[in-house]
Tab-separated table of C-alpha atoms (C1' of nucleotides) in Angstrom:
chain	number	residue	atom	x	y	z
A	1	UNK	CA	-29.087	-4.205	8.666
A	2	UNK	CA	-25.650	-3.320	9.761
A	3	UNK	CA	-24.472	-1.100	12.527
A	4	UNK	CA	-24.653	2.889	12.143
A	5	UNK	CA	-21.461	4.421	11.135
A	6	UNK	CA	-19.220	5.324	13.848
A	7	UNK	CA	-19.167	9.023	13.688
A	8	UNK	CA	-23.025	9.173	13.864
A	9	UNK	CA	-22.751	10.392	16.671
A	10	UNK	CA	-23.318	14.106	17.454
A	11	UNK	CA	-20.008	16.266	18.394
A	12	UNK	CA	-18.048	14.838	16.187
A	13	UNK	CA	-15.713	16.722	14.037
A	14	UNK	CA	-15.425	16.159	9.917
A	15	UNK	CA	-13.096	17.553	7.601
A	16	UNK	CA	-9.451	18.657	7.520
A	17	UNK	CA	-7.298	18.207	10.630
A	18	UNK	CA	-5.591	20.831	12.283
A	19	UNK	CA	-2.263	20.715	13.388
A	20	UNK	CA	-3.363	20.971	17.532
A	21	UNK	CA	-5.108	17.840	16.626
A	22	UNK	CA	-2.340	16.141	14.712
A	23	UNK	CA	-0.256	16.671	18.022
A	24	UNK	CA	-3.217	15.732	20.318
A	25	UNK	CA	-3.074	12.519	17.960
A	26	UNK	CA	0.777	11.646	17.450
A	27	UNK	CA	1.654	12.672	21.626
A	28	UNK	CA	-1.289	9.721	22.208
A	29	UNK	CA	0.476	7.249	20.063
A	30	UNK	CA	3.994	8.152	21.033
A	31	UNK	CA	2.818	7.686	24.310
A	32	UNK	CA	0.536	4.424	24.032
A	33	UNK	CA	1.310	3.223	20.491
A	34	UNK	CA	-0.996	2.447	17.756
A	35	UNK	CA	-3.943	0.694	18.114
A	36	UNK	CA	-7.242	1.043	20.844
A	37	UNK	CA	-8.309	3.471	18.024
A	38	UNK	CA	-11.829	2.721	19.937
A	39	UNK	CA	-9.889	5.084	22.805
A	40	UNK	CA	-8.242	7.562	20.806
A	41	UNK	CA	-11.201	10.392	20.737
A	42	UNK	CA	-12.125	9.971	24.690
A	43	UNK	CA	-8.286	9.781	25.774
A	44	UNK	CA	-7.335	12.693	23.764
A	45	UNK	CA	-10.077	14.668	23.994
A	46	UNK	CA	-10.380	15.107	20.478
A	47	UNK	CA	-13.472	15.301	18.808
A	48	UNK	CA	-12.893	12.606	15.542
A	49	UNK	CA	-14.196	9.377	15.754
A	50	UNK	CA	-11.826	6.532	16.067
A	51	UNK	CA	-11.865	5.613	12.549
A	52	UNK	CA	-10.881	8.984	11.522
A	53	UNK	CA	-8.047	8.764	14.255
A	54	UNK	CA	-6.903	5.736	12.437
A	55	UNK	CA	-7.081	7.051	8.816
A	56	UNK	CA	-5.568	10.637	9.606
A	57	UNK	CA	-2.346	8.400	11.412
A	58	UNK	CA	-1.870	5.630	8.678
A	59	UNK	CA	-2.158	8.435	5.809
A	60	UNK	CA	-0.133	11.216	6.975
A	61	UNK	CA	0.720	11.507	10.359
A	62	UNK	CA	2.680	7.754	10.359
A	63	UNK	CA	6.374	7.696	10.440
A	64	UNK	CA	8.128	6.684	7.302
A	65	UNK	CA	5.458	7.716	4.923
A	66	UNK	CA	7.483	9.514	1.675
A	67	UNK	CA	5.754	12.038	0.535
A	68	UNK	CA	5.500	14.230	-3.055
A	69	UNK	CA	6.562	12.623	-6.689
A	70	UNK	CA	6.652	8.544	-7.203
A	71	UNK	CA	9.763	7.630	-8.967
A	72	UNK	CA	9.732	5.980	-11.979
A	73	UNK	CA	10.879	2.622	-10.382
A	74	UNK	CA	7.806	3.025	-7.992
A	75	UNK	CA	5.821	3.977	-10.869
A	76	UNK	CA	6.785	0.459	-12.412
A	77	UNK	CA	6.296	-1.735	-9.384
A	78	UNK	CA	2.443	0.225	-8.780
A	79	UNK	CA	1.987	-0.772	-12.748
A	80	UNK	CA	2.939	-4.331	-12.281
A	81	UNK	CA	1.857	-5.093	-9.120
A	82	UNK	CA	-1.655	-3.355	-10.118
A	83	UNK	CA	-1.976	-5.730	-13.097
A	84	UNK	CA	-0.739	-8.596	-10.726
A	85	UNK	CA	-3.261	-7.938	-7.629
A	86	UNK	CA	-5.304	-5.514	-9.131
A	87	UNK	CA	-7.167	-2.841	-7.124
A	88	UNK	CA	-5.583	-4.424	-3.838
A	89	UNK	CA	-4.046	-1.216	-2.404
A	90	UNK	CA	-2.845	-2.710	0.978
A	91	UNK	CA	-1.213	-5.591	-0.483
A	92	UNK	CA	0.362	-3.306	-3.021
A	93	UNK	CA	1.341	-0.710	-0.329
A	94	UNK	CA	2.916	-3.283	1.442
A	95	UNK	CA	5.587	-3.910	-1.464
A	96	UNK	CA	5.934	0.381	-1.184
A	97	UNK	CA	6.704	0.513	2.606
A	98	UNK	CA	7.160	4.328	2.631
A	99	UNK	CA	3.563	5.180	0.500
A	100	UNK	CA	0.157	4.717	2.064
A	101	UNK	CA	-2.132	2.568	0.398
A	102	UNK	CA	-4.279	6.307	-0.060
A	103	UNK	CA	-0.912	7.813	-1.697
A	104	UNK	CA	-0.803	4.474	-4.318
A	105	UNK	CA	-5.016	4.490	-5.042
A	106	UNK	CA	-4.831	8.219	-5.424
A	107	UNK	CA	-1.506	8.014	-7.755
A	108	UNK	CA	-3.409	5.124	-9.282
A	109	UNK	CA	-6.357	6.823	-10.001
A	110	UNK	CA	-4.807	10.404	-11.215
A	111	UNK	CA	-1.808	9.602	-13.140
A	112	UNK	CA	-1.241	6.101	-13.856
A	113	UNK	CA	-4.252	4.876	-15.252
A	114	UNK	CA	-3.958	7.957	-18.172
A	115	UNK	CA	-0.231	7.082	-18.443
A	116	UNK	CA	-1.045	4.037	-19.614
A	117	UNK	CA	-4.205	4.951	-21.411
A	118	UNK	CA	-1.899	7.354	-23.512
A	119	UNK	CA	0.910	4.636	-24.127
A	120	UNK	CA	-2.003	2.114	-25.047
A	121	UNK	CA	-3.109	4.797	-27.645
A	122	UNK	CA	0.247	5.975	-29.074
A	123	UNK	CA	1.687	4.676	-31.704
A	124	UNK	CA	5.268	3.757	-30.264
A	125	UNK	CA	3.422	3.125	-26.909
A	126	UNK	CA	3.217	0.657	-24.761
A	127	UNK	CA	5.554	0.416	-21.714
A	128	UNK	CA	9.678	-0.629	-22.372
A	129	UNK	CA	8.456	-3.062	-19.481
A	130	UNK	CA	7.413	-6.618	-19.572
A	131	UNK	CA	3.743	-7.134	-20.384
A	132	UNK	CA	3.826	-4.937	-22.839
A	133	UNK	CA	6.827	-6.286	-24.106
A	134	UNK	CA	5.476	-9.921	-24.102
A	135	UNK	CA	2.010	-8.588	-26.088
A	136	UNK	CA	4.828	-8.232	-29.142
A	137	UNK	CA	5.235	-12.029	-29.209
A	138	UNK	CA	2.813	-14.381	-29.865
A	139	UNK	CA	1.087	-16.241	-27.252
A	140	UNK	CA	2.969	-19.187	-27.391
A	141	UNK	CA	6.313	-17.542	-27.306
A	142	UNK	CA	5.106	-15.121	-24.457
A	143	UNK	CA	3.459	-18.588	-23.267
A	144	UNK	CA	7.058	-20.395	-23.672
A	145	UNK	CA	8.955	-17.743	-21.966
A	146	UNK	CA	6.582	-17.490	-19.030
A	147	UNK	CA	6.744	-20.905	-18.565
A	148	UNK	CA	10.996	-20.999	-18.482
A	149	UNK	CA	10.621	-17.341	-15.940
A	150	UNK	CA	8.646	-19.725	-13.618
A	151	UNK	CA	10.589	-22.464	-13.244
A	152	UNK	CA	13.991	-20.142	-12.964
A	153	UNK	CA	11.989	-18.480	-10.335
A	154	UNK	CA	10.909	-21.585	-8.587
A	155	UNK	CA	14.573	-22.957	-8.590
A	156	UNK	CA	15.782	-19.916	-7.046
A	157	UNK	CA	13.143	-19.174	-4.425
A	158	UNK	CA	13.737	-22.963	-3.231
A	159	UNK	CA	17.571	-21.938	-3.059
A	160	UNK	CA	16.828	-18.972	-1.038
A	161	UNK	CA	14.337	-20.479	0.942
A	162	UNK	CA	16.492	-23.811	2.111
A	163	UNK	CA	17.438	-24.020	5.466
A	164	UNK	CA	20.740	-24.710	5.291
A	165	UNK	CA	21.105	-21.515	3.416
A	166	UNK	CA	19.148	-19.113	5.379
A	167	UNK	CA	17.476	-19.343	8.642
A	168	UNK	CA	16.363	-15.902	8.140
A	169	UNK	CA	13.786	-17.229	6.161
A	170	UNK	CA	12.700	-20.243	7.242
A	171	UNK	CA	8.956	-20.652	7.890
A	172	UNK	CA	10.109	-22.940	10.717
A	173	UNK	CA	10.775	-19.830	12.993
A	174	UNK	CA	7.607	-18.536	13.534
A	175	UNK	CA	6.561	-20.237	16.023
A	176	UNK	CA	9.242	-19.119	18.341
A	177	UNK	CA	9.479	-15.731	17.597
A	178	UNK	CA	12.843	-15.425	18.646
A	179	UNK	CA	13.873	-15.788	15.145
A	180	UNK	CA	18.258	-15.845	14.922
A	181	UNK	CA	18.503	-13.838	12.098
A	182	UNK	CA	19.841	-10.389	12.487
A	183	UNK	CA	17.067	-7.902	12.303
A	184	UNK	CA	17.092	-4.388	11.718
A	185	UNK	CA	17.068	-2.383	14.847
A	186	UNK	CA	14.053	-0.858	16.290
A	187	UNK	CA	15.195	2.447	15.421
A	188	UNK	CA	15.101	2.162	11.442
A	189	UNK	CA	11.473	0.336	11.740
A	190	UNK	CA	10.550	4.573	10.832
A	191	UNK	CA	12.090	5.442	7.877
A	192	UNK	CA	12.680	9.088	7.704
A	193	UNK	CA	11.031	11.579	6.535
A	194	UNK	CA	11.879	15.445	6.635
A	195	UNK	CA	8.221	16.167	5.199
A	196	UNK	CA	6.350	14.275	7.796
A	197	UNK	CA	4.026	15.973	10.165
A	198	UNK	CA	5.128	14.029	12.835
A	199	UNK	CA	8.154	15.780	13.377
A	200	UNK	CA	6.135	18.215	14.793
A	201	UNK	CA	7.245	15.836	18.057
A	202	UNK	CA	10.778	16.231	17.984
A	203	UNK	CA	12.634	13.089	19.134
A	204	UNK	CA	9.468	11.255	18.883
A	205	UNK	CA	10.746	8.305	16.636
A	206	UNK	CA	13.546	7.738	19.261
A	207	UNK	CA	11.036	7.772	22.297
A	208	UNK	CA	8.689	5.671	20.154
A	209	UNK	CA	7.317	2.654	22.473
A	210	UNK	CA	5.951	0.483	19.769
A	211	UNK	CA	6.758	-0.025	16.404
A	212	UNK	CA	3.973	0.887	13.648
A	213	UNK	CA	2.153	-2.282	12.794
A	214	UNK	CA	1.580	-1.753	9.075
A	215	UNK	CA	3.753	-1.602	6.354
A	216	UNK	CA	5.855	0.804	7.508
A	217	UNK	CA	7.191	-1.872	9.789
A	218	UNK	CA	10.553	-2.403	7.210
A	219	UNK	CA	11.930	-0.137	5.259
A	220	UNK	CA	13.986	-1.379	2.381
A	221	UNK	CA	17.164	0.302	3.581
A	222	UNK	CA	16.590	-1.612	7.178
A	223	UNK	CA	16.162	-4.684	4.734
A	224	UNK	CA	19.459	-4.324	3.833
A	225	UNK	CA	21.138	-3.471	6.741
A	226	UNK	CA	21.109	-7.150	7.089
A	227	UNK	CA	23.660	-9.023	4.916
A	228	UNK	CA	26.693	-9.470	5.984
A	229	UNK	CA	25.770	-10.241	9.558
A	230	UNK	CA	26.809	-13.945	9.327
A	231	UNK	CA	27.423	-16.566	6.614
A	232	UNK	CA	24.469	-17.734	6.153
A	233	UNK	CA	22.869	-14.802	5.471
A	234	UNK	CA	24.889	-13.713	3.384
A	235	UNK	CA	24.036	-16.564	1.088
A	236	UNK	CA	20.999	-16.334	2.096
A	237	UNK	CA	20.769	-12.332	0.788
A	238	UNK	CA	22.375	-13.391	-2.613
A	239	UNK	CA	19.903	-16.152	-3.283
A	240	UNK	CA	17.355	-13.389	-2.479
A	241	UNK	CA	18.956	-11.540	-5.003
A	242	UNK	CA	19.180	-13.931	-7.811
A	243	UNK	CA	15.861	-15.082	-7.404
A	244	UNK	CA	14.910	-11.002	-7.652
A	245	UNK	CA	16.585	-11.230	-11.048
A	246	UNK	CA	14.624	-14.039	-11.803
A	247	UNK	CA	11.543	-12.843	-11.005
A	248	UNK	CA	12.142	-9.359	-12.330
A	249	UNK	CA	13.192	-10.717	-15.830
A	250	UNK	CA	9.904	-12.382	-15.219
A	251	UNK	CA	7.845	-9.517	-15.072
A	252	UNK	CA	9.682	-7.525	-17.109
A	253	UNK	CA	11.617	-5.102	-14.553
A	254	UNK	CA	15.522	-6.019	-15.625
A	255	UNK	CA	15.785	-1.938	-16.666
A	256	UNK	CA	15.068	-1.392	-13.192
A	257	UNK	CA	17.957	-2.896	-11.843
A	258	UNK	CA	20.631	-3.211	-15.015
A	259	UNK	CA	21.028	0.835	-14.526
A	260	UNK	CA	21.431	0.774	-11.112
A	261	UNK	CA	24.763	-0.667	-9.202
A	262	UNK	CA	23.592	-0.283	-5.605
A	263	UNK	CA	21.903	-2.985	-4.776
A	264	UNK	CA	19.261	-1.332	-2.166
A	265	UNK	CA	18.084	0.637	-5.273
A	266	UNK	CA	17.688	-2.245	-7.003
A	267	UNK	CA	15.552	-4.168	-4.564
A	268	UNK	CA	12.287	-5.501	-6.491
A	269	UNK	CA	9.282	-6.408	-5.092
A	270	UNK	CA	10.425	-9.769	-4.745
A	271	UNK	CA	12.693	-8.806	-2.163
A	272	UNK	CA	10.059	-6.943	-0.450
A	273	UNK	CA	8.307	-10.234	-0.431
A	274	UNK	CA	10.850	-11.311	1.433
A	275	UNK	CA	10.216	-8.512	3.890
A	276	UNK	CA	7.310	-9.710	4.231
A	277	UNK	CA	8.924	-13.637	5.234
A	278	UNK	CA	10.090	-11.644	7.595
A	279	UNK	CA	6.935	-9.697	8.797
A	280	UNK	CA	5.624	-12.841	9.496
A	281	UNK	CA	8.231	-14.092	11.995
A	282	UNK	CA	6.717	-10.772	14.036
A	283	UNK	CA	3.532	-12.038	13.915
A	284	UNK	CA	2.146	-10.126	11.370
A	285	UNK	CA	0.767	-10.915	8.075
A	286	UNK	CA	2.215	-11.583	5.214
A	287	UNK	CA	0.388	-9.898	2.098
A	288	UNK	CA	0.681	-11.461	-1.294
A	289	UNK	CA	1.458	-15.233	-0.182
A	290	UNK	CA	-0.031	-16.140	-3.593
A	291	UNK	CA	3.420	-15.419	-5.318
A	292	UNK	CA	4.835	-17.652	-2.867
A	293	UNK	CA	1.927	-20.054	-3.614
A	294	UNK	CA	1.886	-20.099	-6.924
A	295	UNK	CA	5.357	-20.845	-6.962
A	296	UNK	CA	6.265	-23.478	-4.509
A	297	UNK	CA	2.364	-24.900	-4.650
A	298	UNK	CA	2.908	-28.143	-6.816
A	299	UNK	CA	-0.557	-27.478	-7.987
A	300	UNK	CA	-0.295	-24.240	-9.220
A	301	UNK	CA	3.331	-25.021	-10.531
A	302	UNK	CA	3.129	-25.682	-13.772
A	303	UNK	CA	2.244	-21.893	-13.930
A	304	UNK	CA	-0.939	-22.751	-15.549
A	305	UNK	CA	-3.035	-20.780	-13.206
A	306	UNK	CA	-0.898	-18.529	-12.639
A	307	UNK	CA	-0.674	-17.673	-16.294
A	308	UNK	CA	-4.282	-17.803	-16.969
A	309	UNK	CA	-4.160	-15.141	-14.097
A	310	UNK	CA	-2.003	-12.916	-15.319
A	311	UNK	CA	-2.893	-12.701	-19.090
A	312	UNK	CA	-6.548	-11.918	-17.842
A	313	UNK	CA	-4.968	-8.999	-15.871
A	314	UNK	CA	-2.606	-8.087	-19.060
A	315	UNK	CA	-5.261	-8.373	-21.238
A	316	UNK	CA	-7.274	-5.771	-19.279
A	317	UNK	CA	-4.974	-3.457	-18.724
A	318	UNK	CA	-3.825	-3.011	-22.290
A	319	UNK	CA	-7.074	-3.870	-24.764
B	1	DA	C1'	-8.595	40.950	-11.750
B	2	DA	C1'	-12.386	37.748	-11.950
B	3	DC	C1'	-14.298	33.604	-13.180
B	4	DG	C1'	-14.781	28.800	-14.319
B	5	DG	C1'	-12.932	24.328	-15.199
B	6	DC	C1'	-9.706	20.939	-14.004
B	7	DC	C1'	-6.713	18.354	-11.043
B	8	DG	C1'	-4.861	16.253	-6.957
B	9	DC	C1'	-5.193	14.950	-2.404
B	10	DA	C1'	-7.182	14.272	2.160
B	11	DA	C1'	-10.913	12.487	4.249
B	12	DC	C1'	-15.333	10.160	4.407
B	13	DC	C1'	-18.529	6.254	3.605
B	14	DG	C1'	-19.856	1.787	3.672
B	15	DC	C1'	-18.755	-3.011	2.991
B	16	DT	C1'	-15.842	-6.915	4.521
B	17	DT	C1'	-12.912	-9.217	7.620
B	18	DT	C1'	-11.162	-10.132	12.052
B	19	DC	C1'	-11.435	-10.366	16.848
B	20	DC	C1'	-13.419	-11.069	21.247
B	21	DC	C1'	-16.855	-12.244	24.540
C	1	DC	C1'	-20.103	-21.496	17.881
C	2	DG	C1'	-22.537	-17.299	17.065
C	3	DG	C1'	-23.166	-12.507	17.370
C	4	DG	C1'	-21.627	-7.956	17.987
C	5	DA	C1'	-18.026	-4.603	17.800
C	6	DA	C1'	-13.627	-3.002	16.054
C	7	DA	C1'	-10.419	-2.712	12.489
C	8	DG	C1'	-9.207	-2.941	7.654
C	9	DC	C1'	-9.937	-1.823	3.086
C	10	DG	C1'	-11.377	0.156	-1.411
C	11	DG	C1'	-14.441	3.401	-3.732
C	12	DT	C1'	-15.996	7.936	-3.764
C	13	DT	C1'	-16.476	12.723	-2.599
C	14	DG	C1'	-15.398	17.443	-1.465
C	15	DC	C1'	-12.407	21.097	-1.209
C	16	DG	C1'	-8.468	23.908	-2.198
C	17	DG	C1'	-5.157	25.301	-5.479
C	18	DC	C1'	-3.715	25.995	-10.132
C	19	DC	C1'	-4.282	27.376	-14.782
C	20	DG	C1'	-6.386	29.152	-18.825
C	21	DT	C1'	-9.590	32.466	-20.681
DNA sequence: AACGGCCGCAACCGCTTTCCC
DNA sequence: CGGGAAAGCGGTTGCGGCCGT
């Protein structure tokens, strides 16, 4: 069973793209916005099948996408948020807004997994971060400490979270849509990027109709062009923060921030989750609700599954 | 300089999920 | 509600460039 694979069909091109077709492809999209990939090939004239249309503009062509060397900090959030969600490249993009889930497998797949290979076989091995740090102690310490991380978290999520502290976050704006909570403008949705082929369109982020609908929908430096907007969220943003802390300590990413006084370098992917609150007052989804889940879900809150979780996922990515 | 092996990345393939009629 | 089509996603492949011999 199952239908035959869209480019089946004879005429249509395979292999590298050409830069006439990248601006056949972006002047569509600047002109209609993403999406209707089904239309892309007849409307442009281009001879890819839709799906290609859609890989070759969410991989490269997309505004916002960084491109060349992961940082170490990105580095550390792939590592954790690998062992967290495992081979979930979306969701894990999604916490990365400027690298493609492509960029993340293939970093995945070509450095990280021997980086931590070699640190698993030498001697004074083993990552300065959390897991690794937390394989030192005993079970019941690690166990013990977990347990203490989780309820800190908890305590500070449901400070962040309260309405009377932040309407930005409430899940009680959804519906609406017309959320109050000072947004980034339209025009930092696209991060920049010097390196990205889209340029070849000059002015074309400005012009831009629609914003993209994936991850590259908030950048962290729109994040934090919020604060300071109002009271509220301003205590809203330092709850945020706090709980970060929280939840960093809890996976092990306090060197992260400790070296770093600006605080929009020191965003963790806790405050990406937050992003994502945000996302989903636009409609769109919110990856990685299971943090959220595990943490506010009385049923899950004692951690216990939580923990059984993620000392399955530590315990295959360092034995 | 030529060759072969290795590496990294872009793109493809096929399965799953979501959407729409 | 069910089925078909589109979109999303992760695994895999192929090709070009680099490096060592």
């Amino acid at each position: 069973m199952g239908r035959p694979p869209c480019c089946d069909k004879g005429g249509v091109k395979k292999g590298p793209w050409t830069p006439e077709e990248d601006i056949l492809l972006v002047s569509y999209i600047q002109e209609h916005g993403p999406g209707n990939w089904r239309g892309v090939p007849t409307n442009t004239g281009l001879l890819r099948c839709s799906k290609s249309c859609r890989l070759r503009w969410a991989n490269y062509l997309r505004p916002g996408i960084k491109r060349g060397n992961f940082t170490e900090q990105e580095e550390k959030m792939i590592i954790h948020l690998q062992a967290l969600l495992g081979n979930r490249w979306a969701a894990i993009a999604a916490y990365l807004p400027e690298r493609t889930d492509n960029d993340i497998k293939n970093y995945w797949n070509t450095h990280l997994k021997k980086k931590l290979k070699k640190l698993q076989t030498s001697p004074e091995g083993r990552l300065g971060d959390g897991l690794s740090a937390s394989q030192s102690m005993t079970r019941g310490q690690w166990e013990r400490r977990l347990q203490t991380d989780i309820d800190m978290a908890k305590r500070a999520l449901s400070e962040a979270l309260s309405p009377e502290k932040s309407t930005c976050l409430s899940e009680s704006d959804h519906s609406n849509g017309s959320s109050s909570c000072t947004k980034p403008a339209q025009a930092s949705i696209y991060a920049s990027s010097t390196e990205n082929i889209a340029r070849l369109l000059k002015g074309w982020t400005t012009n831009s109709r629609k914003p993209a609908p994936t991850n590259s929908a908030m950048t962290q430096s729109s994040f934090n062009m919020a604060p300071g907007t109002d009271a509220a969220s301003s205590v809203a943003n330092r709850n945020i923060i706090e709980f970060s802390k929280t939840f960093d300590s809890l996976f092990g990413l306090e060197s992260l921030d400790s070296s770093n006084s600006d605080i929009s370098q020191s965003l963790s992917p806790v405050l990406t989750l937050f992003h994502d609150k945000t996302k989903m007052e636009t409609g769109e989804e919110m990856p990685l609700s299971m943090l959220e889940k595990w943490l506010l879900d009385e049923g899950v809150c004692q951690g216990k599954q939580f923990f059984s979780d993620i000392t399955l996922v530590a315990d295959a990515n360092f034995s």
